[in-house]
Amino acid sequence: MRRAILLVAFGASSAQGQNALKGFDALVRQHYPGIPVRWAYTSLLLRERLAQARQKSDSVRKALQRLSFERFTHVAVQPLQTIPGREHGEVCAAVDEAMSRDRLCCQVGVPLLATEEGLHATTQAILRHLPPERTAGEDVVFMGHGAEHQAVSRYADLAQAVYALDPHVHVGAMNGAVLLEDILPRLTSERVWLMPLLSVVGNHALKDMAGQGGTSWRSRVEALGHQCVPVLKGTAEYAGFAEIWLRHLDHAAQTCFEFA
């Protein structure tokens, strides 16, 4: 029997984003010496870009097919996702298909906010990784992606948990749950920090959060007279968040590999 780990991300086209994924890859390889680690990407557009650049660009289905062809039998799968939304469901569906078609034994690790333990750990990670230059009482706004899925309520749960510990730290999302217009009336400090609640820095962080366009979160905060300071660093670049995904991978691996 042969074991492997499959890590799943939306993808990254920037050097910073790719380095963030490489950093998590190194963490997993150090934690699981001797077990092969592969990657799959859920974004079709980014897979096409990677293919054009002659870089590995497997979907979850293709990555699992490769592992089966190489005679791996047990695969622990960990997506770098925040909520168990539509994208997570698609990963699970691809894994279920591979288990049925290729007779692989697989277990999927959960996203950051899938469980109450994960919610508590993510709350602590947010507070642990606030900007070191931030002074007491300065507002910090985290921007998540959001979703048209019932799991988007996890952002609201996280916002409530964080606010209970520091009322100047706010969690919102671009789509659903807590929106920026819900947060703006609560901003009281002259300087406001903006941070992405996204695994890697991409267009959402660069344009929707920190961009100069009139609809960006930065522009909307500055329009109210605040000085806005974006922090362009994805959650996969912070130890506190990476450790949560690693613990979720541990649970998946323990469940899957005990049969190996």
PDB file of C-alpha atoms in Angstrom:
ATOM      1  CA  MET A   1       0.000   0.000   0.000  1.00  0.00           C
ATOM      2  CA  ARG A   2       1.262   3.468  -0.899  1.00  0.00           C
ATOM      3  CA  ARG A   3       0.321   6.728   0.812  1.00  0.00           C
ATOM      4  CA  ALA A   4       0.309  10.292  -0.546  1.00  0.00           C
ATOM      5  CA  ILE A   5      -0.917  13.759   0.371  1.00  0.00           C
ATOM      6  CA  LEU A   6      -2.815  15.981  -2.048  1.00  0.00           C
ATOM      7  CA  LEU A   7      -2.965  19.690  -1.218  1.00  0.00           C
ATOM      8  CA  VAL A   8      -5.632  21.761  -2.946  1.00  0.00           C
ATOM      9  CA  ALA A   9      -5.690  25.512  -3.555  1.00  0.00           C
ATOM     10  CA  PHE A  10      -7.644  27.881  -5.769  1.00  0.00           C
ATOM     11  CA  GLY A  11      -4.296  28.663  -7.362  1.00  0.00           C
ATOM     12  CA  ALA A  12      -1.829  31.524  -7.553  1.00  0.00           C
ATOM     13  CA  SER A  13      -0.441  33.409 -10.545  1.00  0.00           C
ATOM     14  CA  SER A  14       1.753  35.881  -8.651  1.00  0.00           C
ATOM     15  CA  ALA A  15       5.214  35.086  -7.295  1.00  0.00           C
ATOM     16  CA  GLN A  16       4.053  35.981  -3.791  1.00  0.00           C
ATOM     17  CA  GLY A  17       1.084  33.645  -4.014  1.00  0.00           C
ATOM     18  CA  GLN A  18       3.176  30.802  -5.380  1.00  0.00           C
ATOM     19  CA  ASN A  19       5.756  31.315  -2.635  1.00  0.00           C
ATOM     20  CA  ALA A  20       2.997  31.153  -0.032  1.00  0.00           C
ATOM     21  CA  LEU A  21       1.893  27.769  -1.365  1.00  0.00           C
ATOM     22  CA  LYS A  22       5.511  26.597  -1.514  1.00  0.00           C
ATOM     23  CA  GLY A  23       5.892  27.573   2.124  1.00  0.00           C
ATOM     24  CA  PHE A  24       2.933  25.444   3.141  1.00  0.00           C
ATOM     25  CA  ASP A  25       4.238  22.624   0.950  1.00  0.00           C
ATOM     26  CA  ALA A  26       7.546  22.726   2.823  1.00  0.00           C
ATOM     27  CA  LEU A  27       5.718  22.665   6.157  1.00  0.00           C
ATOM     28  CA  VAL A  28       3.751  19.569   5.143  1.00  0.00           C
ATOM     29  CA  ARG A  29       6.822  17.772   3.789  1.00  0.00           C
ATOM     30  CA  GLN A  30       8.678  18.467   7.021  1.00  0.00           C
ATOM     31  CA  HIS A  31       5.717  17.172   9.028  1.00  0.00           C
ATOM     32  CA  TYR A  32       5.318  14.041   6.858  1.00  0.00           C
ATOM     33  CA  PRO A  33       8.843  13.020   5.789  1.00  0.00           C
ATOM     34  CA  GLY A  34       8.897  10.331   3.151  1.00  0.00           C
ATOM     35  CA  ILE A  35       5.277  10.799   2.036  1.00  0.00           C
ATOM     36  CA  PRO A  36       4.896  12.319  -1.466  1.00  0.00           C
ATOM     37  CA  VAL A  37       3.035  15.641  -1.603  1.00  0.00           C
ATOM     38  CA  ARG A  38       1.139  16.716  -4.725  1.00  0.00           C
ATOM     39  CA  TRP A  39      -0.960  19.786  -5.591  1.00  0.00           C
ATOM     40  CA  ALA A  40      -4.243  20.413  -7.381  1.00  0.00           C
ATOM     41  CA  TYR A  41      -5.875  23.736  -8.296  1.00  0.00           C
ATOM     42  CA  THR A  42      -9.585  24.476  -8.440  1.00  0.00           C
ATOM     43  CA  SER A  43      -9.386  27.541 -10.728  1.00  0.00           C
ATOM     44  CA  LEU A  44      -9.685  26.594 -14.404  1.00  0.00           C
ATOM     45  CA  LEU A  45      -8.231  29.949 -15.477  1.00  0.00           C
ATOM     46  CA  LEU A  46      -5.169  29.551 -13.296  1.00  0.00           C
ATOM     47  CA  ARG A  47      -4.704  25.944 -14.431  1.00  0.00           C
ATOM     48  CA  GLU A  48      -4.685  27.166 -18.023  1.00  0.00           C
ATOM     49  CA  ARG A  49      -2.120  29.859 -17.183  1.00  0.00           C
ATOM     50  CA  LEU A  50       0.102  27.335 -15.434  1.00  0.00           C
ATOM     51  CA  ALA A  51      -0.177  24.949 -18.380  1.00  0.00           C
ATOM     52  CA  GLN A  52       0.863  27.710 -20.786  1.00  0.00           C
ATOM     53  CA  ALA A  53       3.892  28.350 -18.563  1.00  0.00           C
ATOM     54  CA  ARG A  54       4.651  24.605 -18.648  1.00  0.00           C
ATOM     55  CA  GLN A  55       4.031  24.227 -14.931  1.00  0.00           C
ATOM     56  CA  LYS A  56       2.013  21.517 -13.196  1.00  0.00           C
ATOM     57  CA  SER A  57      -1.663  22.372 -13.414  1.00  0.00           C
ATOM     58  CA  ASP A  58      -3.752  19.420 -12.270  1.00  0.00           C
ATOM     59  CA  SER A  59      -7.385  19.622 -11.242  1.00  0.00           C
ATOM     60  CA  VAL A  60      -8.385  17.519  -8.233  1.00  0.00           C
ATOM     61  CA  ARG A  61      -9.728  14.801 -10.547  1.00  0.00           C
ATOM     62  CA  LYS A  62      -6.586  14.730 -12.680  1.00  0.00           C
ATOM     63  CA  ALA A  63      -4.278  14.713  -9.657  1.00  0.00           C
ATOM     64  CA  LEU A  64      -6.108  11.750  -8.158  1.00  0.00           C
ATOM     65  CA  GLN A  65      -6.037   9.937 -11.509  1.00  0.00           C
ATOM     66  CA  ARG A  66      -2.265  10.426 -11.623  1.00  0.00           C
ATOM     67  CA  LEU A  67      -1.869   9.084  -8.096  1.00  0.00           C
ATOM     68  CA  SER A  68      -3.968   6.045  -8.936  1.00  0.00           C
ATOM     69  CA  PHE A  69      -1.938   5.436 -12.121  1.00  0.00           C
ATOM     70  CA  GLU A  70       1.229   5.597 -10.015  1.00  0.00           C
ATOM     71  CA  ARG A  71      -0.296   2.904  -7.780  1.00  0.00           C
ATOM     72  CA  PHE A  72      -0.895   5.035  -4.697  1.00  0.00           C
ATOM     73  CA  THR A  73      -3.742   3.583  -2.667  1.00  0.00           C
ATOM     74  CA  HIS A  74      -4.326   5.983   0.256  1.00  0.00           C
ATOM     75  CA  VAL A  75      -4.521   9.761  -0.208  1.00  0.00           C
ATOM     76  CA  ALA A  76      -5.122  12.416   2.441  1.00  0.00           C
ATOM     77  CA  VAL A  77      -6.536  15.554   0.785  1.00  0.00           C
ATOM     78  CA  GLN A  78      -6.291  19.014   2.381  1.00  0.00           C
ATOM     79  CA  PRO A  79      -7.803  22.081   0.695  1.00  0.00           C
ATOM     80  CA  LEU A  80      -6.530  25.526   1.726  1.00  0.00           C
ATOM     81  CA  GLN A  81     -10.054  26.883   2.042  1.00  0.00           C
ATOM     82  CA  THR A  82     -11.771  29.121   4.581  1.00  0.00           C
ATOM     83  CA  ILE A  83     -15.366  27.846   4.581  1.00  0.00           C
ATOM     84  CA  PRO A  84     -17.004  24.574   3.499  1.00  0.00           C
ATOM     85  CA  GLY A  85     -18.775  26.223   0.565  1.00  0.00           C
ATOM     86  CA  ARG A  86     -19.372  25.317  -3.071  1.00  0.00           C
ATOM     87  CA  GLU A  87     -15.674  24.983  -3.913  1.00  0.00           C
ATOM     88  CA  HIS A  88     -15.157  22.578  -1.015  1.00  0.00           C
ATOM     89  CA  GLY A  89     -18.162  20.582  -2.153  1.00  0.00           C
ATOM     90  CA  GLU A  90     -16.634  20.261  -5.614  1.00  0.00           C
ATOM     91  CA  VAL A  91     -13.394  18.960  -4.095  1.00  0.00           C
ATOM     92  CA  CYS A  92     -15.312  16.375  -2.085  1.00  0.00           C
ATOM     93  CA  ALA A  93     -17.292  15.333  -5.179  1.00  0.00           C
ATOM     94  CA  ALA A  94     -14.075  14.811  -7.150  1.00  0.00           C
ATOM     95  CA  VAL A  95     -12.650  12.739  -4.303  1.00  0.00           C
ATOM     96  CA  ASP A  96     -15.816  10.633  -4.067  1.00  0.00           C
ATOM     97  CA  GLU A  97     -15.600  10.003  -7.816  1.00  0.00           C
ATOM     98  CA  ALA A  98     -11.971   8.877  -7.523  1.00  0.00           C
ATOM     99  CA  MET A  99     -12.787   6.572  -4.624  1.00  0.00           C
ATOM    100  CA  SER A 100     -15.514   4.927  -6.680  1.00  0.00           C
ATOM    101  CA  ARG A 101     -13.704   4.865 -10.036  1.00  0.00           C
ATOM    102  CA  ASP A 102     -10.130   4.154  -8.968  1.00  0.00           C
ATOM    103  CA  ARG A 103     -10.802   2.480  -5.623  1.00  0.00           C
ATOM    104  CA  LEU A 104      -8.608   4.953  -3.820  1.00  0.00           C
ATOM    105  CA  CYS A 105      -8.946   5.306  -0.068  1.00  0.00           C
ATOM    106  CA  CYS A 106      -9.215   9.054   0.535  1.00  0.00           C
ATOM    107  CA  GLN A 107     -10.083  11.421   3.343  1.00  0.00           C
ATOM    108  CA  VAL A 108     -10.640  15.160   2.889  1.00  0.00           C
ATOM    109  CA  GLY A 109      -9.499  17.592   5.582  1.00  0.00           C
ATOM    110  CA  VAL A 110     -11.892  20.402   6.420  1.00  0.00           C
ATOM    111  CA  PRO A 111     -11.481  24.172   5.769  1.00  0.00           C
ATOM    112  CA  LEU A 112     -10.572  26.685   8.476  1.00  0.00           C
ATOM    113  CA  LEU A 113     -14.114  27.423   9.649  1.00  0.00           C
ATOM    114  CA  ALA A 114     -15.794  24.040   9.210  1.00  0.00           C
ATOM    115  CA  THR A 115     -15.908  23.201  12.926  1.00  0.00           C
ATOM    116  CA  GLU A 116     -16.261  25.029  16.230  1.00  0.00           C
ATOM    117  CA  GLU A 117     -12.653  24.111  17.021  1.00  0.00           C
ATOM    118  CA  GLY A 118     -11.587  25.610  13.721  1.00  0.00           C
ATOM    119  CA  LEU A 119     -13.619  28.743  14.377  1.00  0.00           C
ATOM    120  CA  HIS A 120     -11.956  29.229  17.761  1.00  0.00           C
ATOM    121  CA  ALA A 121      -8.478  28.549  16.325  1.00  0.00           C
ATOM    122  CA  THR A 122      -9.037  30.976  13.438  1.00  0.00           C
ATOM    123  CA  THR A 123     -10.206  33.637  15.884  1.00  0.00           C
ATOM    124  CA  GLN A 124      -6.976  33.228  17.820  1.00  0.00           C
ATOM    125  CA  ALA A 125      -4.913  33.264  14.600  1.00  0.00           C
ATOM    126  CA  ILE A 126      -6.497  36.556  13.535  1.00  0.00           C
ATOM    127  CA  LEU A 127      -5.682  38.194  16.847  1.00  0.00           C
ATOM    128  CA  ARG A 128      -2.191  36.661  16.862  1.00  0.00           C
ATOM    129  CA  HIS A 129      -1.304  38.086  13.457  1.00  0.00           C
ATOM    130  CA  LEU A 130      -2.560  41.645  13.701  1.00  0.00           C
ATOM    131  CA  PRO A 131      -0.077  44.211  12.320  1.00  0.00           C
ATOM    132  CA  PRO A 132       2.714  44.737  14.870  1.00  0.00           C
ATOM    133  CA  GLU A 133       2.664  48.473  14.088  1.00  0.00           C
ATOM    134  CA  ARG A 134      -0.992  48.729  15.014  1.00  0.00           C
ATOM    135  CA  THR A 135      -1.665  50.783  18.125  1.00  0.00           C
ATOM    136  CA  ALA A 136      -4.382  50.070  20.689  1.00  0.00           C
ATOM    137  CA  GLY A 137      -7.787  51.152  19.477  1.00  0.00           C
ATOM    138  CA  GLU A 138      -6.939  51.195  15.786  1.00  0.00           C
ATOM    139  CA  ASP A 139      -9.452  49.406  13.599  1.00  0.00           C
ATOM    140  CA  VAL A 140      -8.429  46.358  11.556  1.00  0.00           C
ATOM    141  CA  VAL A 141     -10.725  45.060   8.807  1.00  0.00           C
ATOM    142  CA  PHE A 142     -10.350  41.566   7.352  1.00  0.00           C
ATOM    143  CA  MET A 143     -11.801  40.903   3.905  1.00  0.00           C
ATOM    144  CA  GLY A 144     -12.961  37.383   3.076  1.00  0.00           C
ATOM    145  CA  HIS A 145     -14.249  36.162  -0.251  1.00  0.00           C
ATOM    146  CA  GLY A 146     -17.770  35.212   0.772  1.00  0.00           C
ATOM    147  CA  ALA A 147     -20.084  32.921  -1.164  1.00  0.00           C
ATOM    148  CA  GLU A 148     -23.620  32.287  -2.343  1.00  0.00           C
ATOM    149  CA  HIS A 149     -23.798  29.274  -0.053  1.00  0.00           C
ATOM    150  CA  GLN A 150     -25.223  28.657   3.395  1.00  0.00           C
ATOM    151  CA  ALA A 151     -21.674  28.173   4.738  1.00  0.00           C
ATOM    152  CA  VAL A 152     -21.116  31.926   4.268  1.00  0.00           C
ATOM    153  CA  SER A 153     -22.669  32.296   7.724  1.00  0.00           C
ATOM    154  CA  ARG A 154     -19.335  31.104   9.125  1.00  0.00           C
ATOM    155  CA  TYR A 155     -17.900  34.545   8.354  1.00  0.00           C
ATOM    156  CA  ALA A 156     -20.560  36.084  10.568  1.00  0.00           C
ATOM    157  CA  ASP A 157     -19.743  33.582  13.318  1.00  0.00           C
ATOM    158  CA  LEU A 158     -16.063  34.480  13.019  1.00  0.00           C
ATOM    159  CA  ALA A 159     -16.835  38.210  13.027  1.00  0.00           C
ATOM    160  CA  GLN A 160     -18.820  37.823  16.232  1.00  0.00           C
ATOM    161  CA  ALA A 161     -16.117  35.730  17.930  1.00  0.00           C
ATOM    162  CA  VAL A 162     -13.350  38.186  16.999  1.00  0.00           C
ATOM    163  CA  TYR A 163     -15.402  41.267  17.925  1.00  0.00           C
ATOM    164  CA  ALA A 164     -16.083  39.802  21.377  1.00  0.00           C
ATOM    165  CA  LEU A 165     -12.342  39.754  22.068  1.00  0.00           C
ATOM    166  CA  ASP A 166     -11.374  42.999  20.315  1.00  0.00           C
ATOM    167  CA  PRO A 167     -14.183  45.341  19.193  1.00  0.00           C
ATOM    168  CA  HIS A 168     -11.768  47.135  16.859  1.00  0.00           C
ATOM    169  CA  VAL A 169     -11.137  44.030  14.740  1.00  0.00           C
ATOM    170  CA  HIS A 170     -13.771  43.430  12.078  1.00  0.00           C
ATOM    171  CA  VAL A 171     -14.350  40.508   9.701  1.00  0.00           C
ATOM    172  CA  GLY A 172     -16.335  40.971   6.503  1.00  0.00           C
ATOM    173  CA  ALA A 173     -16.728  39.392   3.084  1.00  0.00           C
ATOM    174  CA  MET A 174     -17.197  40.606  -0.460  1.00  0.00           C
ATOM    175  CA  ASN A 175     -20.266  38.436  -0.917  1.00  0.00           C
ATOM    176  CA  GLY A 176     -22.842  37.656   1.749  1.00  0.00           C
ATOM    177  CA  ALA A 177     -22.465  37.443   5.535  1.00  0.00           C
ATOM    178  CA  VAL A 178     -20.988  40.663   6.983  1.00  0.00           C
ATOM    179  CA  LEU A 179     -20.465  43.247   4.227  1.00  0.00           C
ATOM    180  CA  LEU A 180     -18.228  46.304   4.308  1.00  0.00           C
ATOM    181  CA  GLU A 181     -21.255  48.587   4.650  1.00  0.00           C
ATOM    182  CA  ASP A 182     -22.037  46.780   7.914  1.00  0.00           C
ATOM    183  CA  ILE A 183     -18.526  47.540   9.186  1.00  0.00           C
ATOM    184  CA  LEU A 184     -18.025  51.146   8.032  1.00  0.00           C
ATOM    185  CA  PRO A 185     -20.240  52.735  10.726  1.00  0.00           C
ATOM    186  CA  ARG A 186     -18.168  50.982  13.410  1.00  0.00           C
ATOM    187  CA  LEU A 187     -14.804  52.399  12.311  1.00  0.00           C
ATOM    188  CA  THR A 188     -13.601  55.028  14.770  1.00  0.00           C
ATOM    189  CA  SER A 189      -9.818  55.290  14.396  1.00  0.00           C
ATOM    190  CA  GLU A 190      -7.990  57.713  12.135  1.00  0.00           C
ATOM    191  CA  ARG A 191      -5.840  54.901  10.740  1.00  0.00           C
ATOM    192  CA  VAL A 192      -7.554  51.704   9.534  1.00  0.00           C
ATOM    193  CA  TRP A 193      -5.694  48.519   8.616  1.00  0.00           C
ATOM    194  CA  LEU A 194      -6.978  46.285   5.806  1.00  0.00           C
ATOM    195  CA  MET A 195      -6.032  42.596   5.710  1.00  0.00           C
ATOM    196  CA  PRO A 196      -7.141  39.796   3.358  1.00  0.00           C
ATOM    197  CA  LEU A 197      -8.819  36.728   4.844  1.00  0.00           C
ATOM    198  CA  LEU A 198      -7.701  34.862   1.729  1.00  0.00           C
ATOM    199  CA  SER A 199      -5.110  32.090   1.483  1.00  0.00           C
ATOM    200  CA  VAL A 200      -2.931  33.972  -1.027  1.00  0.00           C
ATOM    201  CA  VAL A 201      -2.679  37.513  -2.348  1.00  0.00           C
ATOM    202  CA  GLY A 202      -4.294  37.745  -5.775  1.00  0.00           C
ATOM    203  CA  ASN A 203      -6.642  40.048  -7.663  1.00  0.00           C
ATOM    204  CA  HIS A 204      -9.182  40.161  -4.856  1.00  0.00           C
ATOM    205  CA  ALA A 205      -6.603  41.458  -2.384  1.00  0.00           C
ATOM    206  CA  LEU A 206      -4.842  43.715  -4.886  1.00  0.00           C
ATOM    207  CA  LYS A 207      -7.922  45.218  -6.539  1.00  0.00           C
ATOM    208  CA  ASP A 208     -11.084  44.586  -4.503  1.00  0.00           C
ATOM    209  CA  MET A 209      -9.410  45.262  -1.161  1.00  0.00           C
ATOM    210  CA  ALA A 210      -6.374  47.513  -1.708  1.00  0.00           C
ATOM    211  CA  GLY A 211      -6.998  48.917  -5.191  1.00  0.00           C
ATOM    212  CA  GLN A 212      -7.517  52.561  -6.111  1.00  0.00           C
ATOM    213  CA  GLY A 213     -10.847  51.955  -7.870  1.00  0.00           C
ATOM    214  CA  GLY A 214     -13.875  53.643  -6.395  1.00  0.00           C
ATOM    215  CA  THR A 215     -15.522  50.387  -5.290  1.00  0.00           C
ATOM    216  CA  SER A 216     -12.482  48.918  -3.509  1.00  0.00           C
ATOM    217  CA  TRP A 217     -12.617  48.531   0.246  1.00  0.00           C
ATOM    218  CA  ARG A 218      -9.666  50.886   0.563  1.00  0.00           C
ATOM    219  CA  SER A 219     -11.382  53.647  -1.415  1.00  0.00           C
ATOM    220  CA  ARG A 220     -14.625  53.253   0.502  1.00  0.00           C
ATOM    221  CA  VAL A 221     -12.844  53.458   3.850  1.00  0.00           C
ATOM    222  CA  GLU A 222     -10.781  56.468   2.760  1.00  0.00           C
ATOM    223  CA  ALA A 223     -13.915  58.199   1.466  1.00  0.00           C
ATOM    224  CA  LEU A 224     -15.030  58.450   5.106  1.00  0.00           C
ATOM    225  CA  GLY A 225     -11.840  60.335   6.034  1.00  0.00           C
ATOM    226  CA  HIS A 226      -9.762  57.455   7.391  1.00  0.00           C
ATOM    227  CA  GLN A 227      -6.139  56.760   6.526  1.00  0.00           C
ATOM    228  CA  CYS A 228      -6.126  53.239   5.103  1.00  0.00           C
ATOM    229  CA  VAL A 229      -3.139  50.861   5.360  1.00  0.00           C
ATOM    230  CA  PRO A 230      -3.460  47.596   3.385  1.00  0.00           C
ATOM    231  CA  VAL A 231      -1.408  44.583   4.467  1.00  0.00           C
ATOM    232  CA  LEU A 232      -0.844  42.415   1.388  1.00  0.00           C
ATOM    233  CA  LYS A 233      -0.217  39.034   2.940  1.00  0.00           C
ATOM    234  CA  GLY A 234      -2.397  35.935   2.569  1.00  0.00           C
ATOM    235  CA  THR A 235      -3.429  33.678   5.431  1.00  0.00           C
ATOM    236  CA  ALA A 236      -1.230  30.846   4.125  1.00  0.00           C
ATOM    237  CA  GLU A 237       1.766  33.091   4.865  1.00  0.00           C
ATOM    238  CA  TYR A 238       0.986  33.210   8.593  1.00  0.00           C
ATOM    239  CA  ALA A 239       1.973  30.381  10.907  1.00  0.00           C
ATOM    240  CA  GLY A 240      -1.260  30.566  12.913  1.00  0.00           C
ATOM    241  CA  PHE A 241      -3.487  29.808   9.932  1.00  0.00           C
ATOM    242  CA  ALA A 242      -1.115  27.262   8.381  1.00  0.00           C
ATOM    243  CA  GLU A 243      -1.084  25.351  11.654  1.00  0.00           C
ATOM    244  CA  ILE A 244      -4.876  24.989  11.541  1.00  0.00           C
ATOM    245  CA  TRP A 245      -4.839  23.504   8.050  1.00  0.00           C
ATOM    246  CA  LEU A 246      -1.991  21.229   9.126  1.00  0.00           C
ATOM    247  CA  ARG A 247      -4.044  19.968  12.103  1.00  0.00           C
ATOM    248  CA  HIS A 248      -6.978  19.315   9.791  1.00  0.00           C
ATOM    249  CA  LEU A 249      -4.632  17.411   7.480  1.00  0.00           C
ATOM    250  CA  ASP A 250      -3.412  15.406  10.475  1.00  0.00           C
ATOM    251  CA  HIS A 251      -6.970  14.321  11.211  1.00  0.00           C
ATOM    252  CA  ALA A 252      -7.571  13.350   7.575  1.00  0.00           C
ATOM    253  CA  ALA A 253      -4.274  11.467   7.396  1.00  0.00           C
ATOM    254  CA  GLN A 254      -4.880   9.601  10.638  1.00  0.00           C
ATOM    255  CA  THR A 255      -8.309   8.515   9.384  1.00  0.00           C
ATOM    256  CA  CYS A 256      -7.039   7.514   5.931  1.00  0.00           C
ATOM    257  CA  PHE A 257      -3.595   6.135   6.635  1.00  0.00           C
ATOM    258  CA  GLU A 258      -4.626   3.851   9.478  1.00  0.00           C
ATOM    259  CA  PHE A 259      -5.929   1.524   6.763  1.00  0.00           C
ATOM    260  CA  ALA A 260      -2.609   1.574   4.910  1.00  0.00           C
TER     261      ALA A 260
END
